[in-house]
Amino acid sequence: MAATMKDIARLTGLGLATISSYFNGGNVREKNRVKIEKAIEELHYEVNEVARGLKTNATKTIGVVIPELNNIFCAEIITGMEDILRSHGYATIVCDCRTDKKLEQEAVEFLIRRRVDGIINMPVDETGAHLKKFQKTGKPIVLIDRKIQGIPCDSVLVDNKKAAEDAMQLFIEKGHRKIGIIGGPEGIFTAEERLEGYYTALKKAGIPIKNSLVYHGDYTIQGGVRGLEELVRENPDMTAVFVTNYEMTMGAIIGVNELGIQIPEQLSMIGFDNLQFARACRPKLTIVSQPTDRIAKEIARIILEHLEKKEERSEEPFMEKLQTKIMEGKSVSILNR
Amino acid sequence: MAATMKDIARLTGLGLATISSYFNGGNVREKNRVKIEKAIEELHYEVNEVARGLKTNATKTIGVVIPELNNIFCAEIITGMEDILRSHGYATIVCDCRTDKKLEQEAVEFLIRRRVDGIINMPVDETGAHLKKFQKTGKPIVLIDRKIQGIPCDSVLVDNKKAAEDAMQLFIEKGHRKIGIIGGPEGIFTAEERLEGYYTALKKAGIPIKNSLVYHGDYTIQGGVRGLEELVRENPDMTAVFVTNYEMTMGAIIGVNELGIQIPEQLSMIGFDNLQFARACRPKLTIVSQPTDRIAKEIARIILEHLEKKEERSEEPFMEKLQTKIMEGKSVSILNR
C-alpha cells in the first residue's frame, strides 16, 4: 500500500502539521526538512497531486490557449514558458484552437472543468467573451501578444507599431517609395498595430497611401503566397514589400520563387521572425525579429507572481511592451532616386 | 453554492445511480438523458473533472513527452493528436525535455504524480529506463517514431530505412556515386534506421562506403550547418548530399548559402520533411516527406482504444509502420557518367 503523510509523521516523530507544511511549501526547520526527505525516500512516498489539488483548491495546472501550435512564434513561446512553469511544479495543458473562436471558447470551458489555476491566452476572439466566465473565478489570466478591452488582465506584447515603422523606415532610407505590405487578419490586434506602423511611416515620409499596396492576409503560409502574387500583379511598379509574420514570410518567399522574381534586384523584401529561416533564404532575408524568449520568460514570471503571490500586485492590469529589432540581410536594394 | 449531483437527482426525480451513470458514460435511457441535461443547464451544474478523477481513478489526462516542441515534426504531431484527444474529453499535458535524458526522466515522474491515464512519448532515452515505473501502473504507453527493446508497448513509426533507401536510389539513378549523408545522433532509433538505408542503397549499387562521407549530426539547425561545411571540406569530389531531418535540412541550406555553393550545379541535395520549406528554397528542394498527419491520428486512435477499451487488444505490442514519399523539386542534377 502507498505510504501516507501519517507514515512520514510516525517515522520522523514529527507532527502532521510540520509534514503538511513541508509539502505545501511552508517554513520547516532545516533539520526537520532533512528528516522528512529521508523518510520520503525510505517509504517511497509519492505525492498525489490530484488529491492534493482537491484539498488546497489548486491543481497546479495552467491552461494555455493559442491559435496555432504549428505557428513558430506560439511554439517557441510555449517551449520557453513550459520549462519555467514545470520547474515550479506547474503542469501546462496546451489547447490549440485553430484560430477558431468557437474552438477557443470550448477550450476555455474545458480548462474551467479542469479547474486550472490560471490561463495564458493568445486570444482569437478579441472581444474576450470566451474569458468572461473564467474571469469570474478570480484566477489569473495573462494575455500573449494581444490586448482585450474590458478584460482587465496582464499582458505581454511587443511594440508592433514601432516594429513596422522601423522596417518601413529602412526601405524609405534606401530610396523605396512604392512599398507593399502583406498584413494580418483584420480585427487582430497585432495585425492592426503593424498596419498602423506602415501608415505612420509613409505619412512621416510624405508618401501617399495606395490601397492596392495593402494586402490583408491571414497569417498562414498560403496567405503569404497569395498576398505576394496579388501585390505583384496589381502593382507592376512596386519595388519593396514588407511581410508581417513568419508564416506569411515563408509564403512570400515561395511566391517570389515560383514567379521567378529576383531579390533584391527586382523586389526588396523585409520579413518577420525566425532568424534561421532568414539565413536559409537566398539572398539572406532582412527581418524584424521578436524577442520570443523574453516574452516566454515574462509571461511565466507574471503568472507565477499571481499564483504564488510573491509580491503584492496592484489591481491595475500590467502591460509589458517589448521591443523588436531588425536583423539585416541582403534582401533590400538601394534605389537610385 | 455550486450544484451537486444530488441537486440533479432532486430536480429530475431520478436516482443517484442513474445520474452517476450518465456522467461516467454508462447507459442511460433517452428520456432520462434529456431530463438530466435539462437539469444540468438549469442548475448551471459543472463537472469537477478533478474530483471525478479521484473517484474513477482516471484523470482523463494524457501526458506527452517529446524531445523538442520547437521541432516541426513534433509540433505537427502534437497539434493533430491534441485535437482528437480533446474531442474525446482528454486533456494533454505536453512536456518538452530538450533532448535530455535527465529532463525526460523528470517529466515522466511529474506525469506519474499527476496521475495521467497514459503517456505518449518520443523517447530520448532508448533504454526506456525512464518509462519502467510508469509501465508498472499498467496504464498505456504509446511510442512515437521510435521502438524500445524491453518495454512492450505500441508504437507508430515510419519506414525510415526505406525512406533513406528511396532518396539514395534517386541520387544513384541520376548518376551520383559520391554521396554524403548528414545523419542523426548515434543511438537514436530513427537515425540508425536512416543510416542503414544509406548503407544498403550503396551496397546494392556496388558503391564502396567512405567514412568521410558520413557525418553524425544532432538533428538541430546548427548541426546541419556544421555537417554541410565538414562534408564539403573533407570531400571536394562529393556531388550529392542527403540530409535526414527537417532542422538539419534547414541548416544544410544555410551552409550552402553561406559557402556560396550553387544547387544543383555544384551540389545536389535531398532533404527531409516540410514541403513548404522545400518550396521556399531556391531552387525548390527535393525532400523525403513523412505522413505526420497520419502518425498523429494513429497515435491518438491507439491510445484511445487502450483507454476506452473499445475492442479487445492482444497483449502483443502493436507496431504500425507508415511509408514516406519523395517530393521532387529541382535540387538533384543529372550527372554524365
PDB file of C-alpha atoms in Angstrom, chain B residues 96-307:
ATOM      1  CA  ASP B  96       9.411  19.245 -23.713  1.00  0.00           C
ATOM      2  CA  CYS B  97      12.554  17.541 -22.419  1.00  0.00           C
ATOM      3  CA  ARG B  98      15.064  19.378 -24.608  1.00  0.00           C
ATOM      4  CA  THR B  99      16.555  16.099 -25.875  1.00  0.00           C
ATOM      5  CA  ASP B 100      17.901  15.474 -22.364  1.00  0.00           C
ATOM      6  CA  LYS B 101      17.574  12.076 -20.692  1.00  0.00           C
ATOM      7  CA  LYS B 102      17.508  13.501 -17.194  1.00  0.00           C
ATOM      8  CA  LEU B 103      14.767  16.001 -18.035  1.00  0.00           C
ATOM      9  CA  GLU B 104      12.885  13.204 -19.766  1.00  0.00           C
ATOM     10  CA  GLN B 105      13.014  11.095 -16.612  1.00  0.00           C
ATOM     11  CA  GLU B 106      11.817  14.073 -14.563  1.00  0.00           C
ATOM     12  CA  ALA B 107       8.969  14.712 -16.988  1.00  0.00           C
ATOM     13  CA  VAL B 108       7.726  11.133 -16.595  1.00  0.00           C
ATOM     14  CA  GLU B 109       7.961  11.376 -12.775  1.00  0.00           C
ATOM     15  CA  PHE B 110       5.994  14.601 -12.955  1.00  0.00           C
ATOM     16  CA  LEU B 111       3.296  12.925 -15.051  1.00  0.00           C
ATOM     17  CA  ILE B 112       3.123   9.993 -12.629  1.00  0.00           C
ATOM     18  CA  ARG B 113       2.431  12.396  -9.749  1.00  0.00           C
ATOM     19  CA  ARG B 114      -0.216  13.966 -11.973  1.00  0.00           C
ATOM     20  CA  ARG B 115      -1.824  10.531 -12.285  1.00  0.00           C
ATOM     21  CA  VAL B 116      -2.101  10.735 -16.069  1.00  0.00           C
ATOM     22  CA  ASP B 117      -4.079   7.933 -17.711  1.00  0.00           C
ATOM     23  CA  GLY B 118      -1.469   7.269 -20.353  1.00  0.00           C
ATOM     24  CA  ILE B 119       1.805   8.502 -21.794  1.00  0.00           C
ATOM     25  CA  ILE B 120       2.725   9.242 -25.383  1.00  0.00           C
ATOM     26  CA  ASN B 121       6.486   9.505 -25.752  1.00  0.00           C
ATOM     27  CA  MET B 122       9.052  10.131 -28.444  1.00  0.00           C
ATOM     28  CA  PRO B 123      11.867   8.710 -26.329  1.00  0.00           C
ATOM     29  CA  VAL B 124      15.290  10.244 -25.928  1.00  0.00           C
ATOM     30  CA  ASP B 125      16.495   7.506 -23.587  1.00  0.00           C
ATOM     31  CA  GLU B 126      16.377   4.480 -25.849  1.00  0.00           C
ATOM     32  CA  THR B 127      16.914   2.062 -22.954  1.00  0.00           C
ATOM     33  CA  GLY B 128      13.435   3.023 -21.748  1.00  0.00           C
ATOM     34  CA  ALA B 129      14.617   3.302 -18.129  1.00  0.00           C
ATOM     35  CA  HIS B 130      12.500   6.437 -17.719  1.00  0.00           C
ATOM     36  CA  LEU B 131       9.297   4.521 -18.542  1.00  0.00           C
ATOM     37  CA  LYS B 132       9.780   1.492 -16.247  1.00  0.00           C
ATOM     38  CA  LYS B 133       7.980   2.985 -13.253  1.00  0.00           C
ATOM     39  CA  PHE B 134       5.012   4.191 -15.278  1.00  0.00           C
ATOM     40  CA  GLN B 135       4.797   0.852 -17.009  1.00  0.00           C
ATOM     41  CA  LYS B 136       4.200  -0.831 -13.629  1.00  0.00           C
ATOM     42  CA  THR B 137       0.961   1.132 -13.252  1.00  0.00           C
ATOM     43  CA  GLY B 138      -0.396  -0.902 -16.149  1.00  0.00           C
ATOM     44  CA  LYS B 139      -1.506   2.258 -17.924  1.00  0.00           C
ATOM     45  CA  PRO B 140      -0.860   2.523 -21.654  1.00  0.00           C
ATOM     46  CA  ILE B 141       2.289   3.903 -23.259  1.00  0.00           C
ATOM     47  CA  VAL B 142       2.459   4.673 -26.962  1.00  0.00           C
ATOM     48  CA  LEU B 143       5.771   5.495 -28.601  1.00  0.00           C
ATOM     49  CA  ILE B 144       6.161   7.920 -31.478  1.00  0.00           C
ATOM     50  CA  ASP B 145       8.690   7.244 -34.169  1.00  0.00           C
ATOM     51  CA  ARG B 146      10.904   5.017 -32.023  1.00  0.00           C
ATOM     52  CA  LYS B 147      10.986   1.494 -30.624  1.00  0.00           C
ATOM     53  CA  ILE B 148      12.387   0.474 -27.258  1.00  0.00           C
ATOM     54  CA  GLN B 149      13.635  -3.019 -26.542  1.00  0.00           C
ATOM     55  CA  GLY B 150      12.291  -4.304 -23.253  1.00  0.00           C
ATOM     56  CA  ILE B 151       9.271  -2.014 -22.943  1.00  0.00           C
ATOM     57  CA  PRO B 152       6.416  -3.857 -24.571  1.00  0.00           C
ATOM     58  CA  CYS B 153       4.192  -1.064 -25.830  1.00  0.00           C
ATOM     59  CA  ASP B 154       2.569   0.070 -29.040  1.00  0.00           C
ATOM     60  CA  SER B 155       4.397   2.336 -31.431  1.00  0.00           C
ATOM     61  CA  VAL B 156       3.765   4.247 -34.615  1.00  0.00           C
ATOM     62  CA  LEU B 157       6.739   4.858 -36.821  1.00  0.00           C
ATOM     63  CA  VAL B 158       7.681   5.461 -40.396  1.00  0.00           C
ATOM     64  CA  ASP B 159       9.733   3.124 -42.508  1.00  0.00           C
ATOM     65  CA  ASN B 160      12.907   5.114 -42.028  1.00  0.00           C
ATOM     66  CA  LYS B 161      15.208   2.623 -43.654  1.00  0.00           C
ATOM     67  CA  LYS B 162      13.171   2.600 -46.833  1.00  0.00           C
ATOM     68  CA  ALA B 163      12.880   6.409 -46.730  1.00  0.00           C
ATOM     69  CA  ALA B 164      16.668   6.714 -46.882  1.00  0.00           C
ATOM     70  CA  GLU B 165      16.991   3.969 -49.487  1.00  0.00           C
ATOM     71  CA  ASP B 166      14.495   5.752 -51.745  1.00  0.00           C
ATOM     72  CA  ALA B 167      16.400   9.030 -51.521  1.00  0.00           C
ATOM     73  CA  MET B 168      19.713   7.327 -52.256  1.00  0.00           C
ATOM     74  CA  GLN B 169      18.128   5.406 -55.108  1.00  0.00           C
ATOM     75  CA  LEU B 170      17.097   8.692 -56.712  1.00  0.00           C
ATOM     76  CA  PHE B 171      20.660  10.056 -56.499  1.00  0.00           C
ATOM     77  CA  ILE B 172      22.121   6.826 -57.884  1.00  0.00           C
ATOM     78  CA  GLU B 173      19.660   6.685 -60.797  1.00  0.00           C
ATOM     79  CA  LYS B 174      20.764  10.183 -61.784  1.00  0.00           C
ATOM     80  CA  GLY B 175      24.396   9.106 -61.862  1.00  0.00           C
ATOM     81  CA  HIS B 176      25.676  10.196 -58.438  1.00  0.00           C
ATOM     82  CA  ARG B 177      28.238   7.965 -56.702  1.00  0.00           C
ATOM     83  CA  LYS B 178      29.986  10.322 -54.262  1.00  0.00           C
ATOM     84  CA  ILE B 179      27.046  10.864 -51.948  1.00  0.00           C
ATOM     85  CA  GLY B 180      27.344  12.317 -48.452  1.00  0.00           C
ATOM     86  CA  ILE B 181      24.870  11.944 -45.600  1.00  0.00           C
ATOM     87  CA  ILE B 182      24.121  14.217 -42.664  1.00  0.00           C
ATOM     88  CA  GLY B 183      22.792  11.634 -40.232  1.00  0.00           C
ATOM     89  CA  GLY B 184      21.206  11.951 -36.808  1.00  0.00           C
ATOM     90  CA  PRO B 185      22.651  11.243 -33.357  1.00  0.00           C
ATOM     91  CA  GLU B 186      24.147   7.811 -32.735  1.00  0.00           C
ATOM     92  CA  GLY B 187      21.938   5.641 -30.542  1.00  0.00           C
ATOM     93  CA  ILE B 188      18.707   7.223 -31.805  1.00  0.00           C
ATOM     94  CA  PHE B 189      16.487   4.662 -33.486  1.00  0.00           C
ATOM     95  CA  THR B 190      15.331   6.753 -36.469  1.00  0.00           C
ATOM     96  CA  ALA B 191      18.859   7.956 -37.112  1.00  0.00           C
ATOM     97  CA  GLU B 192      20.209   4.428 -37.177  1.00  0.00           C
ATOM     98  CA  GLU B 193      17.462   3.223 -39.493  1.00  0.00           C
ATOM     99  CA  ARG B 194      18.084   6.080 -41.910  1.00  0.00           C
ATOM    100  CA  LEU B 195      21.812   5.425 -41.880  1.00  0.00           C
ATOM    101  CA  GLU B 196      21.187   1.762 -42.530  1.00  0.00           C
ATOM    102  CA  GLY B 197      19.088   2.692 -45.571  1.00  0.00           C
ATOM    103  CA  TYR B 198      22.013   4.783 -46.823  1.00  0.00           C
ATOM    104  CA  TYR B 199      24.445   1.856 -46.483  1.00  0.00           C
ATOM    105  CA  THR B 200      22.007  -0.634 -48.015  1.00  0.00           C
ATOM    106  CA  ALA B 201      21.416   1.503 -51.105  1.00  0.00           C
ATOM    107  CA  LEU B 202      25.152   1.974 -51.672  1.00  0.00           C
ATOM    108  CA  LYS B 203      25.773  -1.742 -51.242  1.00  0.00           C
ATOM    109  CA  LYS B 204      23.010  -2.669 -53.682  1.00  0.00           C
ATOM    110  CA  ALA B 205      24.522  -0.301 -56.251  1.00  0.00           C
ATOM    111  CA  GLY B 206      28.024  -1.660 -55.649  1.00  0.00           C
ATOM    112  CA  ILE B 207      29.350   1.704 -54.462  1.00  0.00           C
ATOM    113  CA  PRO B 208      32.067   1.457 -51.792  1.00  0.00           C
ATOM    114  CA  ILE B 209      31.362   3.141 -48.464  1.00  0.00           C
ATOM    115  CA  LYS B 210      33.617   6.033 -47.489  1.00  0.00           C
ATOM    116  CA  ASN B 211      33.670   7.149 -43.846  1.00  0.00           C
ATOM    117  CA  SER B 212      34.404  10.784 -44.622  1.00  0.00           C
ATOM    118  CA  LEU B 213      31.052  10.987 -46.445  1.00  0.00           C
ATOM    119  CA  VAL B 214      29.128  10.121 -43.267  1.00  0.00           C
ATOM    120  CA  TYR B 215      28.518  12.951 -40.799  1.00  0.00           C
ATOM    121  CA  HIS B 216      26.796  12.222 -37.487  1.00  0.00           C
ATOM    122  CA  GLY B 217      24.681  15.277 -36.728  1.00  0.00           C
ATOM    123  CA  ASP B 218      22.404  16.079 -33.816  1.00  0.00           C
ATOM    124  CA  TYR B 219      19.074  16.856 -35.502  1.00  0.00           C
ATOM    125  CA  THR B 220      19.499  20.617 -34.926  1.00  0.00           C
ATOM    126  CA  ILE B 221      19.815  23.518 -37.382  1.00  0.00           C
ATOM    127  CA  GLN B 222      23.359  24.273 -36.233  1.00  0.00           C
ATOM    128  CA  GLY B 223      24.236  20.585 -36.615  1.00  0.00           C
ATOM    129  CA  GLY B 224      23.091  20.786 -40.228  1.00  0.00           C
ATOM    130  CA  VAL B 225      25.249  23.848 -40.894  1.00  0.00           C
ATOM    131  CA  ARG B 226      28.326  22.169 -39.390  1.00  0.00           C
ATOM    132  CA  GLY B 227      27.617  18.880 -41.207  1.00  0.00           C
ATOM    133  CA  LEU B 228      27.379  20.528 -44.594  1.00  0.00           C
ATOM    134  CA  GLU B 229      30.573  22.525 -44.004  1.00  0.00           C
ATOM    135  CA  GLU B 230      32.518  19.475 -42.867  1.00  0.00           C
ATOM    136  CA  LEU B 231      31.318  17.202 -45.684  1.00  0.00           C
ATOM    137  CA  VAL B 232      32.204  19.828 -48.298  1.00  0.00           C
ATOM    138  CA  ARG B 233      35.634  20.436 -46.750  1.00  0.00           C
ATOM    139  CA  GLU B 234      36.533  16.757 -46.439  1.00  0.00           C
ATOM    140  CA  ASN B 235      35.107  15.642 -49.776  1.00  0.00           C
ATOM    141  CA  PRO B 236      35.906  18.033 -52.633  1.00  0.00           C
ATOM    142  CA  ASP B 237      34.574  15.450 -55.106  1.00  0.00           C
ATOM    143  CA  MET B 238      31.184  14.927 -53.375  1.00  0.00           C
ATOM    144  CA  THR B 239      28.339  15.564 -55.842  1.00  0.00           C
ATOM    145  CA  ALA B 240      25.288  14.980 -53.655  1.00  0.00           C
ATOM    146  CA  VAL B 241      24.197  15.072 -50.032  1.00  0.00           C
ATOM    147  CA  PHE B 242      21.224  13.558 -48.204  1.00  0.00           C
ATOM    148  CA  VAL B 243      20.056  15.327 -45.044  1.00  0.00           C
ATOM    149  CA  THR B 244      17.996  13.247 -42.621  1.00  0.00           C
ATOM    150  CA  ASN B 245      15.676  15.568 -40.705  1.00  0.00           C
ATOM    151  CA  TYR B 246      13.998  18.921 -41.163  1.00  0.00           C
ATOM    152  CA  GLU B 247      16.092  21.048 -38.815  1.00  0.00           C
ATOM    153  CA  MET B 248      19.387  19.784 -40.296  1.00  0.00           C
ATOM    154  CA  THR B 249      17.955  20.331 -43.793  1.00  0.00           C
ATOM    155  CA  MET B 250      17.400  23.984 -42.953  1.00  0.00           C
ATOM    156  CA  GLY B 251      20.946  24.043 -41.561  1.00  0.00           C
ATOM    157  CA  ALA B 252      22.425  22.458 -44.684  1.00  0.00           C
ATOM    158  CA  ILE B 253      20.669  25.053 -46.857  1.00  0.00           C
ATOM    159  CA  ILE B 254      22.111  27.789 -44.626  1.00  0.00           C
ATOM    160  CA  GLY B 255      25.562  26.197 -45.054  1.00  0.00           C
ATOM    161  CA  VAL B 256      25.197  26.040 -48.822  1.00  0.00           C
ATOM    162  CA  ASN B 257      24.127  29.707 -48.929  1.00  0.00           C
ATOM    163  CA  GLU B 258      26.918  30.865 -46.681  1.00  0.00           C
ATOM    164  CA  LEU B 259      29.552  28.966 -48.688  1.00  0.00           C
ATOM    165  CA  GLY B 260      28.051  30.281 -51.957  1.00  0.00           C
ATOM    166  CA  ILE B 261      27.539  26.777 -53.399  1.00  0.00           C
ATOM    167  CA  GLN B 262      25.148  26.503 -56.363  1.00  0.00           C
ATOM    168  CA  ILE B 263      22.420  23.860 -56.121  1.00  0.00           C
ATOM    169  CA  PRO B 264      22.193  21.623 -58.123  1.00  0.00           C
ATOM    170  CA  GLU B 265      25.082  22.653 -60.425  1.00  0.00           C
ATOM    171  CA  GLN B 266      27.789  22.203 -57.782  1.00  0.00           C
ATOM    172  CA  LEU B 267      25.944  20.006 -55.308  1.00  0.00           C
ATOM    173  CA  SER B 268      22.715  18.013 -55.412  1.00  0.00           C
ATOM    174  CA  MET B 269      20.634  17.767 -52.250  1.00  0.00           C
ATOM    175  CA  ILE B 270      17.697  15.786 -50.863  1.00  0.00           C
ATOM    176  CA  GLY B 271      16.266  16.988 -47.561  1.00  0.00           C
ATOM    177  CA  PHE B 272      13.676  15.732 -45.081  1.00  0.00           C
ATOM    178  CA  ASP B 273      10.158  16.876 -44.190  1.00  0.00           C
ATOM    179  CA  ASN B 274       8.325  20.163 -44.613  1.00  0.00           C
ATOM    180  CA  LEU B 275       7.066  20.667 -48.097  1.00  0.00           C
ATOM    181  CA  GLN B 276       6.576  24.400 -47.507  1.00  0.00           C
ATOM    182  CA  PHE B 277      10.219  24.920 -46.615  1.00  0.00           C
ATOM    183  CA  ALA B 278      11.182  22.932 -49.740  1.00  0.00           C
ATOM    184  CA  ARG B 279       9.103  25.363 -51.830  1.00  0.00           C
ATOM    185  CA  ALA B 280      10.804  28.340 -50.155  1.00  0.00           C
ATOM    186  CA  CYS B 281      14.231  27.052 -51.205  1.00  0.00           C
ATOM    187  CA  ARG B 282      15.757  28.266 -54.417  1.00  0.00           C
ATOM    188  CA  PRO B 283      15.774  26.039 -56.375  1.00  0.00           C
ATOM    189  CA  LYS B 284      12.915  24.029 -54.896  1.00  0.00           C
ATOM    190  CA  LEU B 285      14.290  21.257 -52.729  1.00  0.00           C
ATOM    191  CA  THR B 286      13.622  17.556 -53.286  1.00  0.00           C
ATOM    192  CA  ILE B 287      12.576  16.035 -49.970  1.00  0.00           C
ATOM    193  CA  VAL B 288      11.519  12.873 -48.207  1.00  0.00           C
ATOM    194  CA  SER B 289       8.094  13.607 -46.786  1.00  0.00           C
ATOM    195  CA  GLN B 290       6.681  11.882 -43.691  1.00  0.00           C
ATOM    196  CA  PRO B 291       2.936  11.425 -43.157  1.00  0.00           C
ATOM    197  CA  THR B 292       2.818  13.467 -39.918  1.00  0.00           C
ATOM    198  CA  ASP B 293      -0.935  13.852 -40.071  1.00  0.00           C
ATOM    199  CA  ARG B 294      -1.495  10.118 -40.241  1.00  0.00           C
ATOM    200  CA  ILE B 295       1.050   9.487 -37.485  1.00  0.00           C
ATOM    201  CA  ALA B 296      -0.869  11.885 -35.208  1.00  0.00           C
ATOM    202  CA  LYS B 297      -4.207  10.238 -35.981  1.00  0.00           C
ATOM    203  CA  GLU B 298      -2.873   6.721 -35.460  1.00  0.00           C
ATOM    204  CA  ILE B 299      -1.294   7.547 -32.109  1.00  0.00           C
ATOM    205  CA  ALA B 300      -4.483   9.179 -30.854  1.00  0.00           C
ATOM    206  CA  ARG B 301      -6.534   6.234 -32.096  1.00  0.00           C
ATOM    207  CA  ILE B 302      -4.301   3.654 -30.416  1.00  0.00           C
ATOM    208  CA  ILE B 303      -4.190   5.341 -27.025  1.00  0.00           C
ATOM    209  CA  LEU B 304      -7.952   5.975 -27.062  1.00  0.00           C
ATOM    210  CA  GLU B 305      -8.514   2.307 -27.845  1.00  0.00           C
ATOM    211  CA  HIS B 306      -6.483   1.377 -24.791  1.00  0.00           C
ATOM    212  CA  LEU B 307      -8.204   3.911 -22.578  1.00  0.00           C
TER     213      LEU B 307
END
